[in-house]
Each structure stands twice: as C-alpha cells, then as structure tokens.
Tab-separated table of C-alpha atoms in Angstrom:
chain	number	residue	atom	x	y	z
F	265	MET	CA	-15.735	-23.256	-11.466
F	266	SER	CA	-19.675	-22.212	-12.183
F	267	ALA	CA	-20.395	-18.630	-11.691
F	268	ARG	CA	-22.427	-19.011	-8.530
F	269	SER	CA	-19.769	-20.836	-6.737
F	270	ASP	CA	-19.529	-19.922	-3.005
F	271	VAL	CA	-16.137	-17.921	-1.941
F	272	ILE	CA	-14.918	-16.803	1.317
F	273	VAL	CA	-12.663	-13.674	1.447
F	274	ILE	CA	-10.291	-14.049	4.594
F	275	GLY	CA	-9.335	-10.200	5.248
F	276	GLY	CA	-11.649	-6.854	4.838
F	277	GLY	CA	-8.781	-4.349	3.848
F	278	VAL	CA	-8.479	-2.575	0.235
F	279	ILE	CA	-6.921	-6.006	-1.087
F	280	GLY	CA	-9.815	-8.154	0.198
F	281	CYS	CA	-12.594	-5.806	-0.694
F	282	TRP	CA	-11.347	-5.268	-4.462
F	283	THR	CA	-11.060	-9.103	-4.656
F	284	ALA	CA	-14.522	-9.692	-3.319
F	285	TRP	CA	-15.872	-6.725	-5.587
F	286	HIS	CA	-14.487	-8.348	-8.700
F	287	LEU	CA	-16.033	-11.901	-7.609
F	288	ALA	CA	-19.406	-10.557	-6.813
F	289	ARG	CA	-19.299	-8.626	-10.200
F	290	ALA	CA	-18.627	-11.950	-11.761
F	291	GLY	CA	-21.568	-13.551	-10.084
F	292	CYS	CA	-20.163	-15.268	-7.048
F	293	ALA	CA	-21.929	-15.317	-3.863
F	294	VAL	CA	-19.136	-13.862	-1.979
F	295	THR	CA	-18.650	-13.773	1.996
F	296	VAL	CA	-15.874	-11.271	3.356
F	297	LEU	CA	-14.577	-12.024	6.943
F	298	ASP	CA	-12.663	-9.561	8.952
F	299	ARG	CA	-11.285	-9.722	12.480
F	300	ASP	CA	-12.072	-6.164	13.288
F	301	GLN	CA	-13.997	-3.702	10.714
F	302	ILE	CA	-13.650	-3.457	7.143
F	303	GLY	CA	-10.807	-1.197	6.331
F	304	SER	CA	-9.633	-1.041	10.025
F	305	GLY	CA	-6.227	-1.945	9.402
F	306	ALA	CA	-3.475	-0.775	7.014
F	307	SER	CA	-6.190	0.520	4.442
F	308	SER	CA	-7.823	2.965	6.846
F	309	GLY	CA	-5.108	5.564	7.727
F	310	ASN	CA	-2.606	5.719	4.786
F	311	CYS	CA	-2.231	8.635	2.428
F	312	GLY	CA	-4.568	7.565	-0.445
F	313	PHE	CA	-2.075	7.788	-2.934
F	314	ILE	CA	-3.203	6.218	-6.338
F	315	CYS	CA	0.443	6.454	-7.639
F	316	PRO	CA	1.402	4.554	-10.797
F	317	SER	CA	4.692	6.660	-10.123
F	318	HIS	CA	5.592	4.004	-7.441
F	319	VAL	CA	6.803	1.311	-9.857
F	320	HIS	CA	10.266	0.849	-8.088
F	321	PRO	CA	10.393	-1.549	-5.088
F	322	LEU	CA	12.522	-0.745	-2.178
F	323	CYS	CA	14.641	-3.618	-2.928
F	324	ALA	CA	17.005	-1.318	-5.056
F	325	PRO	CA	20.768	-1.632	-5.579
F	326	GLY	CA	22.345	0.232	-2.424
F	327	ALA	CA	19.392	-0.122	-0.532
F	328	VAL	CA	21.025	-1.728	2.488
F	329	THR	CA	23.361	1.181	2.570
F	330	ASN	CA	21.011	3.773	2.270
F	331	GLY	CA	18.923	1.983	5.131
F	332	LEU	CA	21.597	2.086	7.422
F	333	ARG	CA	22.001	5.465	6.863
F	334	MET	CA	18.621	6.423	7.327
F	335	MET	CA	18.637	4.215	10.876
F	336	ALA	CA	21.625	5.874	11.876
F	337	LYS	CA	19.708	9.646	11.652
F	338	PHE	CA	17.869	10.799	14.726
F	339	GLY	CA	14.403	10.290	13.814
F	340	GLY	CA	14.663	9.015	10.481
F	341	ALA	CA	12.102	7.508	8.136
F	342	LEU	CA	13.199	3.741	8.996
F	343	SER	CA	13.922	2.176	12.202
F	344	ILE	CA	14.370	-1.346	13.572
F	345	THR	CA	13.604	-2.240	17.081
F	346	PRO	CA	16.707	-4.203	18.288
F	347	ARG	CA	15.692	-7.633	19.437
F	348	TRP	CA	16.156	-11.364	18.811
F	349	ASP	CA	13.703	-12.248	15.973
F	350	PRO	CA	14.627	-14.897	13.333
F	351	VAL	CA	11.980	-13.976	11.046
F	352	LEU	CA	13.052	-10.593	11.005
F	353	TRP	CA	16.433	-11.408	10.455
F	354	GLY	CA	15.584	-14.080	7.795
F	355	TRP	CA	13.454	-11.272	5.875
F	356	LEU	CA	16.372	-8.761	5.988
F	357	LEU	CA	18.732	-11.247	4.564
F	358	ARG	CA	15.872	-11.996	1.852
F	359	PHE	CA	15.735	-8.238	1.260
F	360	ALA	CA	19.499	-7.858	0.923
F	361	LYS	CA	19.518	-10.831	-1.280
F	362	HIS	CA	17.108	-9.135	-3.775
F	363	CYS	CA	18.626	-5.597	-4.052
F	364	ASN	CA	20.360	-6.148	-7.394
F	365	ALA	CA	19.769	-4.697	-10.549
F	366	ALA	CA	18.252	-7.682	-12.315
F	367	ASP	CA	15.540	-8.351	-9.431
F	368	PHE	CA	15.057	-4.692	-9.131
F	369	ARG	CA	14.201	-4.529	-12.922
F	370	ASN	CA	11.917	-7.516	-12.673
F	371	ALA	CA	10.313	-6.212	-9.672
F	372	SER	CA	9.665	-2.745	-11.175
F	373	SER	CA	8.065	-4.092	-14.508
F	374	ALA	CA	5.688	-6.502	-12.319
F	375	ARG	CA	4.748	-3.488	-10.263
F	376	HIS	CA	4.059	-1.080	-13.305
F	377	ALA	CA	1.592	-3.759	-14.479
F	378	LEU	CA	-0.366	-3.951	-11.141
F	379	LEU	CA	-0.385	-0.050	-10.909
F	380	LYS	CA	-1.405	0.852	-14.584
F	381	SER	CA	-4.197	-1.669	-14.393
F	382	SER	CA	-5.336	-0.526	-10.971
F	383	ARG	CA	-5.073	3.215	-12.438
F	384	SER	CA	-7.260	2.414	-15.161
F	385	GLN	CA	-9.957	0.862	-13.308
F	386	TYR	CA	-9.956	3.695	-10.417
F	387	GLN	CA	-10.504	6.051	-13.441
F	388	THR	CA	-13.700	4.066	-14.331
F	389	PHE	CA	-14.794	3.853	-10.536
F	390	ALA	CA	-14.170	7.131	-9.697
F	391	ALA	CA	-16.248	8.481	-12.874
F	392	ARG	CA	-19.165	7.220	-10.919
F	393	HIS	CA	-18.197	8.202	-7.215
F	394	ALA	CA	-16.017	11.119	-7.336
F	395	SER	CA	-17.633	13.206	-5.057
F	396	GLN	CA	-17.815	10.083	-2.303
F	397	LEU	CA	-14.277	9.284	-2.638
F	398	GLN	CA	-12.933	12.753	-2.460
F	399	TRP	CA	-11.126	11.810	-5.774
F	400	GLN	CA	-8.543	14.355	-7.072
F	401	GLU	CA	-6.289	14.582	-9.993
F	402	ARG	CA	-3.762	16.783	-9.047
F	403	GLY	CA	-0.787	14.317	-9.442
F	404	LEU	CA	1.599	13.848	-6.715
F	405	LEU	CA	4.931	16.246	-5.886
F	406	MET	CA	8.051	15.059	-4.686
F	407	VAL	CA	9.668	17.700	-2.858
F	408	TYR	CA	13.569	18.104	-1.915
F	409	ARG	CA	15.593	20.096	0.551
F	410	SER	CA	18.653	18.597	-0.745
F	411	VAL	CA	20.118	19.870	-3.919
F	412	ARG	CA	22.159	16.671	-4.354
F	413	ASP	CA	19.218	14.443	-4.181
F	414	PHE	CA	16.895	16.546	-6.453
F	415	GLU	CA	19.880	16.392	-8.911
F	416	THR	CA	20.333	12.944	-8.600
F	417	TYR	CA	16.833	11.856	-9.406
F	418	GLU	CA	17.157	13.253	-12.902
F	419	GLN	CA	18.585	9.933	-14.142
F	420	THR	CA	15.718	8.000	-12.535
F	421	ALA	CA	13.097	10.386	-14.032
F	422	SER	CA	14.891	9.591	-17.669
F	423	GLN	CA	14.755	5.887	-16.754
F	424	LEU	CA	10.769	6.116	-15.446
F	425	ARG	CA	10.165	7.950	-18.691
F	426	GLY	CA	11.730	5.823	-21.102
F	427	GLU	CA	10.721	2.283	-19.676
F	428	PHE	CA	7.421	2.889	-18.437
F	429	GLY	CA	6.221	6.068	-20.275
F	430	LEU	CA	5.710	7.640	-17.147
F	431	ARG	CA	5.053	11.405	-17.314
F	432	LEU	CA	6.667	13.734	-14.810
F	433	ASP	CA	7.942	17.320	-14.835
F	434	ARG	CA	10.949	19.026	-13.069
F	435	TYR	CA	10.356	22.422	-11.128
F	436	ASP	CA	13.781	23.791	-9.952
F	437	GLY	CA	13.674	25.814	-6.810
F	438	ASP	CA	10.782	28.325	-6.190
F	439	ALA	CA	9.093	26.951	-9.286
F	440	VAL	CA	7.651	24.188	-7.128
F	441	LEU	CA	5.537	27.267	-5.591
F	442	GLN	CA	3.757	27.600	-9.001
F	443	LEU	CA	2.311	24.300	-8.107
F	444	GLU	CA	1.956	24.212	-4.258
F	445	PRO	CA	2.232	27.738	-2.750
F	446	THR	CA	2.050	26.574	0.754
F	447	LEU	CA	5.735	25.390	0.251
F	448	ARG	CA	8.585	27.274	1.899
F	449	ASP	CA	11.017	29.267	-0.260
F	450	SER	CA	14.308	28.150	-1.049
F	451	LEU	CA	13.699	24.511	-1.345
F	452	ALA	CA	15.902	22.464	-3.846
F	453	GLY	CA	13.075	21.786	-6.306
F	454	GLY	CA	10.537	19.115	-7.003
F	455	TRP	CA	9.459	16.242	-9.378
F	456	HIS	CA	5.766	16.288	-9.980
F	457	PHE	CA	3.787	13.115	-11.556
F	458	PRO	CA	0.714	14.685	-13.380
F	459	ASP	CA	-0.868	11.221	-13.578
F	460	ASP	CA	-1.039	10.407	-10.228
F	461	ALA	CA	-4.062	10.797	-7.922
F	462	HIS	CA	-5.469	10.520	-4.602
F	463	LEU	CA	-8.611	9.579	-2.574
F	464	ASP	CA	-10.219	8.978	0.784
F	465	PRO	CA	-9.119	5.530	1.743
F	466	SER	CA	-12.116	5.026	4.402
F	467	ALA	CA	-14.441	6.442	1.685
F	468	LEU	CA	-13.169	3.792	-0.916
F	469	LEU	CA	-13.809	0.932	1.636
F	470	ALA	CA	-17.193	2.323	2.437
F	471	GLN	CA	-18.211	2.420	-1.208
F	472	LEU	CA	-16.732	-0.892	-2.070
F	473	ARG	CA	-18.591	-2.313	1.003
F	474	HIS	CA	-21.797	-1.033	-0.426
F	475	GLU	CA	-21.281	-2.379	-3.511
F	476	ILE	CA	-20.338	-5.935	-2.426
F	477	GLY	CA	-23.623	-5.858	-0.432
F	478	GLU	CA	-25.766	-4.491	-3.549
F	479	SER	CA	-24.305	-7.675	-5.404
F	480	GLY	CA	-25.777	-9.923	-2.864
F	481	GLY	CA	-22.201	-10.181	-1.188
F	482	VAL	CA	-21.998	-10.618	2.877
F	483	ILE	CA	-19.814	-8.907	5.147
F	484	ARG	CA	-19.102	-10.178	8.637
F	485	GLU	CA	-16.978	-8.048	10.989
F	486	GLN	CA	-15.690	-9.210	14.173
F	487	THR	CA	-14.679	-12.612	12.685
F	488	ALA	CA	-11.452	-13.601	13.229
F	489	ILE	CA	-9.997	-17.006	12.068
F	490	GLU	CA	-8.399	-19.451	14.168
F	491	SER	CA	-7.611	-22.272	11.839
F	492	LEU	CA	-7.715	-23.733	8.114
F	493	HIS	CA	-8.874	-27.215	7.627
F	494	VAL	CA	-7.315	-28.861	4.624
F	495	ASP	CA	-8.567	-32.326	3.523
F	496	GLY	CA	-6.769	-34.010	0.890
F	497	ALA	CA	-6.001	-31.346	-2.058
F	498	ALA	CA	-8.688	-28.491	-0.837
F	499	LEU	CA	-9.348	-26.223	2.109
F	500	THR	CA	-12.739	-27.391	3.208
F	501	SER	CA	-13.648	-24.864	6.150
F	502	VAL	CA	-12.332	-22.473	8.199
F	503	GLN	CA	-12.924	-22.010	12.028
F	504	THR	CA	-13.342	-18.678	13.902
F	505	THR	CA	-12.156	-17.960	17.336
F	506	GLY	CA	-15.889	-18.218	18.193
F	507	GLY	CA	-15.896	-22.098	17.293
F	508	GLU	CA	-17.923	-21.470	13.997
F	509	ARG	CA	-17.139	-23.707	10.763
F	510	LEU	CA	-17.474	-21.911	7.591
F	511	SER	CA	-17.107	-23.733	4.200
F	512	ALA	CA	-17.301	-22.505	0.916
F	513	ASP	CA	-16.023	-23.816	-2.667
F	514	ALA	CA	-13.201	-21.416	-2.724
F	515	PHE	CA	-11.103	-19.207	-0.413
F	516	VAL	CA	-8.939	-15.939	-0.998
F	517	LEU	CA	-6.569	-14.909	1.923
F	518	ALA	CA	-5.904	-11.400	1.841
F	519	THR	CA	-4.615	-11.073	5.434
F	520	GLY	CA	-2.061	-8.280	4.875
F	521	ALA	CA	0.974	-8.547	7.134
F	522	GLU	CA	-0.573	-11.463	9.015
F	523	ALA	CA	-0.317	-13.777	5.977
F	524	SER	CA	2.671	-15.374	6.995
F	525	LYS	CA	1.073	-17.528	9.589
F	526	TRP	CA	-0.751	-19.659	7.190
F	527	GLY	CA	1.612	-20.532	4.638
F	528	ARG	CA	2.697	-23.764	6.334
F	529	THR	CA	-0.819	-25.008	6.014
F	530	LEU	CA	-1.449	-24.186	2.353
F	531	GLY	CA	2.141	-25.685	1.696
F	532	CYS	CA	3.922	-22.348	0.806
F	533	ARG	CA	6.090	-19.827	2.513
F	534	ILE	CA	4.812	-16.181	2.603
F	535	PRO	CA	7.786	-14.105	4.074
F	536	VAL	CA	5.755	-11.047	4.883
F	537	ILE	CA	6.253	-8.986	7.670
F	538	PRO	CA	4.488	-5.734	9.186
F	539	GLY	CA	6.119	-2.579	8.217
F	540	LYS	CA	4.675	-0.002	11.090
F	541	GLY	CA	3.486	3.262	9.504
F	542	TYR	CA	1.886	6.171	11.168
F	543	SER	CA	-0.235	9.009	10.099
F	544	VAL	CA	-2.026	12.064	11.664
F	545	THR	CA	-5.251	13.275	10.317
F	546	PHE	CA	-6.491	16.845	11.065
F	547	ALA	CA	-10.193	17.676	10.791
F	548	ASP	CA	-9.767	21.265	9.442
F	549	ALA	CA	-7.707	21.340	6.051
F	550	THR	CA	-8.304	25.323	5.883
F	551	GLY	CA	-5.164	26.684	4.376
F	552	MET	CA	-3.433	23.490	3.796
F	553	PRO	CA	-1.906	21.864	0.664
F	554	LYS	CA	-4.170	21.114	-2.159
F	555	THR	CA	-1.580	19.026	-4.012
F	556	PRO	CA	-0.373	15.616	-2.595
F	557	LEU	CA	3.300	15.829	-1.483
F	558	ILE	CA	6.024	13.669	-0.480
F	559	PHE	CA	9.015	15.387	1.480
F	560	GLU	CA	11.673	13.038	0.070
F	561	ASP	CA	14.475	14.163	2.449
F	562	ASP	CA	12.285	12.647	5.437
F	563	HIS	CA	9.763	10.142	3.388
F	564	VAL	CA	7.313	11.744	4.675
F	565	ALA	CA	3.808	12.266	2.667
F	566	VAL	CA	0.790	14.699	2.820
F	567	THR	CA	-2.733	14.264	1.383
F	568	PRO	CA	-5.452	16.745	1.190
F	569	LEU	CA	-8.604	14.877	1.908
F	570	GLY	CA	-11.458	17.403	1.248
F	571	ASP	CA	-12.327	18.879	4.572
F	572	SER	CA	-9.674	17.161	6.439
F	573	PHE	CA	-5.714	16.653	5.961
F	574	ARG	CA	-3.163	13.837	6.790
F	575	ILE	CA	0.294	13.356	7.229
F	576	GLY	CA	1.985	10.193	6.979
F	577	SER	CA	4.617	7.596	6.389
F	578	THR	CA	7.878	6.213	8.083
F	579	MET	CA	8.696	2.678	8.301
F	580	GLN	CA	9.431	0.824	11.632
F	581	LEU	CA	9.982	-3.113	11.887
F	582	THR	CA	8.815	-3.587	15.408
F	583	GLY	CA	6.604	-6.856	14.709
F	584	LEU	CA	3.133	-7.028	15.545
F	585	ASP	CA	2.906	-3.713	17.622
F	586	ARG	CA	-0.057	-1.452	17.416
F	587	SER	CA	1.258	1.274	19.874
F	588	ILE	CA	1.730	5.004	18.805
F	589	PRO	CA	4.390	6.567	20.483
F	590	PRO	CA	3.567	10.527	20.366
F	591	SER	CA	7.299	10.836	19.365
F	592	ARG	CA	6.412	9.491	16.018
F	593	ILE	CA	3.872	11.567	15.172
F	594	GLU	CA	5.793	14.649	16.315
F	595	LEU	CA	8.220	13.737	13.645
F	596	LEU	CA	5.538	13.658	11.021
F	597	LYS	CA	4.687	17.202	12.118
F	598	ARG	CA	8.348	18.555	12.499
F	599	SER	CA	8.589	17.392	8.739
F	600	ALA	CA	5.663	19.127	7.560
F	601	ARG	CA	6.933	22.368	9.768
F	602	GLN	CA	10.042	22.388	7.594
F	603	HIS	CA	8.607	22.071	4.414
F	604	LEU	CA	5.318	24.483	4.623
F	605	ARG	CA	4.974	28.060	5.245
F	606	VAL	CA	1.710	27.576	6.749
F	607	GLU	CA	0.768	26.619	10.515
F	608	LEU	CA	-0.587	23.197	10.996
F	609	PRO	CA	-4.115	23.081	11.872
F	610	LYS	CA	-4.846	23.392	15.783
F	611	ALA	CA	-8.423	21.483	15.124
F	612	SER	CA	-8.378	17.956	16.403
F	613	GLU	CA	-6.298	15.353	15.021
F	614	LEU	CA	-6.367	11.771	15.169
F	615	ALA	CA	-3.144	9.533	15.276
F	616	TRP	CA	-2.893	6.145	13.725
F	617	ALA	CA	-0.499	3.230	13.200
F	618	GLY	CA	-1.009	0.423	10.967
F	619	TRP	CA	0.960	-2.687	9.482
F	620	ARG	CA	2.052	-2.416	5.888
F	621	PRO	CA	2.502	-5.972	4.490
F	622	MET	CA	6.167	-5.966	3.043
F	623	MET	CA	7.576	-8.667	1.101
F	624	PRO	CA	11.370	-8.831	0.628
F	625	ASP	CA	11.195	-8.732	-3.244
F	626	GLY	CA	8.837	-5.969	-3.160
F	627	LEU	CA	5.916	-7.951	-4.996
F	628	PRO	CA	2.834	-9.183	-3.667
F	629	CYS	CA	1.602	-12.944	-3.489
F	630	ILE	CA	-1.160	-13.470	-5.754
F	631	GLY	CA	-1.849	-17.139	-6.765
F	632	ARG	CA	-3.103	-20.859	-5.623
F	633	SER	CA	-1.853	-22.503	-2.695
F	634	PRO	CA	0.229	-25.408	-3.713
F	635	ARG	CA	-1.569	-27.926	-1.580
F	636	ALA	CA	-5.069	-26.597	-1.634
F	637	ALA	CA	-6.280	-26.242	-5.165
F	638	ASN	CA	-9.205	-24.124	-4.046
F	639	ALA	CA	-7.410	-21.817	-1.870
F	640	PHE	CA	-5.531	-18.600	-3.205
F	641	VAL	CA	-3.551	-15.796	-1.616
F	642	ALA	CA	-3.573	-11.958	-2.251
F	643	ALA	CA	-1.428	-10.415	0.162
F	644	GLY	CA	1.914	-8.468	0.333
F	645	ASN	CA	1.497	-5.179	-1.616
F	646	GLY	CA	3.481	-3.253	0.680
F	647	MET	CA	3.113	0.340	0.340
F	648	ILE	CA	1.204	0.141	-2.847
F	649	GLY	CA	-1.980	-1.576	-1.535
F	650	MET	CA	-4.267	1.115	-2.236
F	651	ALA	CA	-2.558	1.807	-5.767
F	652	SER	CA	-2.733	-1.599	-6.936
F	653	GLY	CA	-5.765	-2.906	-5.043
F	654	PRO	CA	-8.249	-3.011	-8.206
F	655	ALA	CA	-5.578	-5.284	-10.464
F	656	THR	CA	-4.782	-7.544	-7.544
F	657	GLY	CA	-8.537	-8.097	-6.603
F	658	GLN	CA	-9.000	-8.589	-10.441
F	659	LEU	CA	-6.122	-10.868	-10.748
F	660	ALA	CA	-7.030	-12.918	-7.626
F	661	ALA	CA	-10.540	-13.253	-8.740
F	662	GLU	CA	-9.684	-14.956	-12.277
F	663	LEU	CA	-7.591	-17.110	-10.741
F	664	VAL	CA	-10.203	-18.305	-8.666
F	665	LEU	CA	-12.772	-18.438	-11.497
F	666	GLY	CA	-10.301	-20.040	-13.894
F	667	ASN	CA	-10.477	-17.399	-16.086
F	668	GLU	CA	-7.553	-15.627	-18.613
F	669	PRO	CA	-5.742	-13.287	-16.654
F	670	HIS	CA	-5.689	-9.903	-17.375
F	671	LEU	CA	-2.021	-9.665	-16.204
F	672	ASP	CA	0.625	-12.223	-16.383
F	673	PRO	CA	0.638	-13.995	-13.000
F	674	THR	CA	4.084	-15.535	-13.028
F	675	PRO	CA	5.830	-12.533	-11.304
F	676	TYR	CA	3.405	-12.928	-8.295
F	677	ARG	CA	3.422	-16.393	-7.582
F	678	LEU	CA	3.371	-18.113	-4.328
F	679	GLY	CA	6.354	-20.853	-5.227
F	680	ARG	CA	8.749	-18.299	-5.712
F	681	PHE	CA	9.866	-18.598	-2.250
C-alpha cells in the first residue's frame, strides 16, 4: 500500500484517534468518523490511568467465584442485570472458559507488551504536551482495608516483579500516609507502582484531534455508520445513517463496545460486550489526593486532574444502557468517604457513565478481516484502553500499511474466536 492511501477510521475514541494519529504521521490521508463527538464515549469519563501495572486480565483462575462474591455484596463493584440475553450468557461462558492458568499467563504477557510500548510512547508524547495533558508521574497506589487481601497481594507482587520487571513498593498500615496524607488512619496498607502515570483523558483526545488535523486528517463528528459494503474480497464503502456513501482504500473499525455488530459482515466473531462504568468529577480539587488511588476493597479509583478531581469505576453488565442511577454515583462517593480523611468537594460535580469494551479473554481484537483484506479491527481494550491506546493504534496502522509490526500481532488476531 502506498503512503498516500486513503484510510477511514470508524470511531473517535482513544483507540481510533491513536490509530489515526499513527496513520497520519505515516503520510496517509485519514478521515475519522464518529457518531457523536470525538472522545464522547468510554474515553471521556474514565480515570486516565496510564498503568503498565495492569498486566493481569479479569479472567484469572478463581475469577468466577470472586465475581459471584462481589455480586452478592450490596453495592459491590460488579453487578449483572437479570435478563434473558443470549449474547451476555455466551460471553460469560467464554469468560469462564478463559479463567485458567495458561490463558491467564498468555493474556498477561500480551497485555504487558501493549502497555509497555504505550507507556514509552506516552513518555515521548507527554514530553511535548505535559501541561496540556495534565500529565503526572506520581505512580498508582492500591489501598487496602482488608489485612488478608493486602497480605495476599504479596504473591502477585513477586510475580509482577519477576515475570514483567515491574517496580512496586509495599507500605504497611499508616505508612501509606507518607505517599498520600489525605488517606484515613488504620488502613491495612498499600502497594505503590511508581512507574504508572495519569493524565486528563479529554485533554489527550483534544491534543490528538489537533495533531491529526495538523497532519491533514479530517474529523467528521455526528456521522453514524449504518452499514458496510463488501464486494468480493474488499470493503468498498460505508454508508452513513444520513444515506452518504464513503469510500477509501482501507478501513479501521475502532468502535469499542459495539464492534461485535460488524463481525458477520467482516467474516469474523468479535465477542465484545459493554461493561458499564461510572465516574463523578468534581470541579474543585482543593485538599484532595495528589496521588492516583485504587480502593481495592471496593474497586473504586481516584484521579487528581489538575483543578478537578474524579472518582470512578464499578462494572455493570447491563447491555447498551446509558442511564446514570444516582445510587451508583453515591456508591463511588461512599467508598471515597470510607478511605479519605478529607471531605469531598461541595463544588459542582459531573456524573458520567460509559461502556468499556470487554473481551472474554482480556485481550483486544487487532487485526485484518478474514473476508475483506482492506478492513481492520482495533477494539476490545476493556479497562486499559487509555493505557494501551498508543501501541494498539501503532499496531493497527502497521497492519494497514503492511509494515513490520513492532509487536507480535498473533495474540490479538481476529480469528482466535
């Protein structure tokens, strides 16, 4: 493929924008299509962790039992709306199948590759845009109330150090106050990953959008795709809901939690479902934590974002539902109050919900369509989309251009399902 080939990227979230950014830097004429606004989906309200620490997928041995325990707990981090949904139950069966030691180890290695490459790319990118991105390298502190869970993590810590070379430090009891004095006394302790970082997701998307435009790329918002048109062994065009036909030499589908609906047309199965997450952002961060935190007992995350402050997480398998029940936001606040000695801001707050694109084996789909040689998929990054975006986008761009991949693409291939 020549360097000036036209490429349409469908989806303007963090994966789509990083893919377009890499393609534009390679000399391609890129058009990004988004049905809403750039970054308005799962990319906008997440906690902005750039976390090479998150190598382990959810499909760990024992995850099914632990998940049932969380669901049984009132206000637990995980909940599934009872309903007849063959897609959901099929996904859960696939997830359970992958909860074994071999798949867990393989997925961890593949996630590590994406996260390590992305962390390096963010370091270079942030060197030019640190202030715009609210980029901070204060690490990530996992905080525990449960002494048993805190002590149990020692085995995981040893494995992360030995197999992946990750740095992490143990802080027993009130020693966590040395890192983050806004935490309450008498916590069990915390594990700190000093090489993690964080940024403002909206600021990142704005900067990527600006640089794509500077490279000649075109951003088209409010442009929803209704159908894909495959002729022979090629995807020839896409049709918008407004009836417009758009053609290109190559296409990348970075449609997140809704990527599965294009699988049949592309001759593959993309078993991604939406894992609904929530966050609440406070306009005033005065007196709030300066270190990104995860309250491990509740699986609730905290991010300082310059002048603002965000609390987020939980996982609901509710289907394509965008509602924001006040009770879920209150659960986030309650966890913060249980862990922080400071009062939450009384300034204005913004509640948000979004769909994380969850794959049953914990790995994204990054690869070429079996049916259309010029169509590619980059979707399913789950809860590490922000952290793995640069490498996912680079790998997708390399496959489009026929360049030597900087990572082994085999673990992410579409044909694995």
